[in-house]
Amino acid sequence: MTSEEFMSLSMKDKLKTVNKMLEKEEKDHLKNFSEKVGIPYSDFTKIMMDNDYQYNQTSKKYEKLMSLEEYEKKSPVRDKLGR
């Protein structure tokens, strides 16, 4: 995949492509991905961060960041009594 092809993808497709390719990497996951696509590492990570995605080193995937306010709107936190 070229940098032009990657940049023309929707953010959802970028995320799917990145995470699929990261699964195949053994080390230096993000650096290797950015080299394969031909995008400077810093530009690549900025694209992902600007769209609220953060790299999770444990799962080796990009995941969506969610603020506490967004989280509470989607799944209200219940107190110990289940209210």
C-alpha angles and dihedrals in degrees: 000000000000126000089250092054092048094048092050092059122099114253090254091054091044089055093049091047094047095047092046092051093044090058089065095053121098099193140355087030100177096039092050092048093050091049092050092051094041098239120128111255094239092050092048095050090045091054090053095044093046087058093050097256121136129191113245108209093198096056093028090227139109113251132189116259115226127193119229089251092054091046093051091050092052098042114012113223111241126211123237091276092057095250 
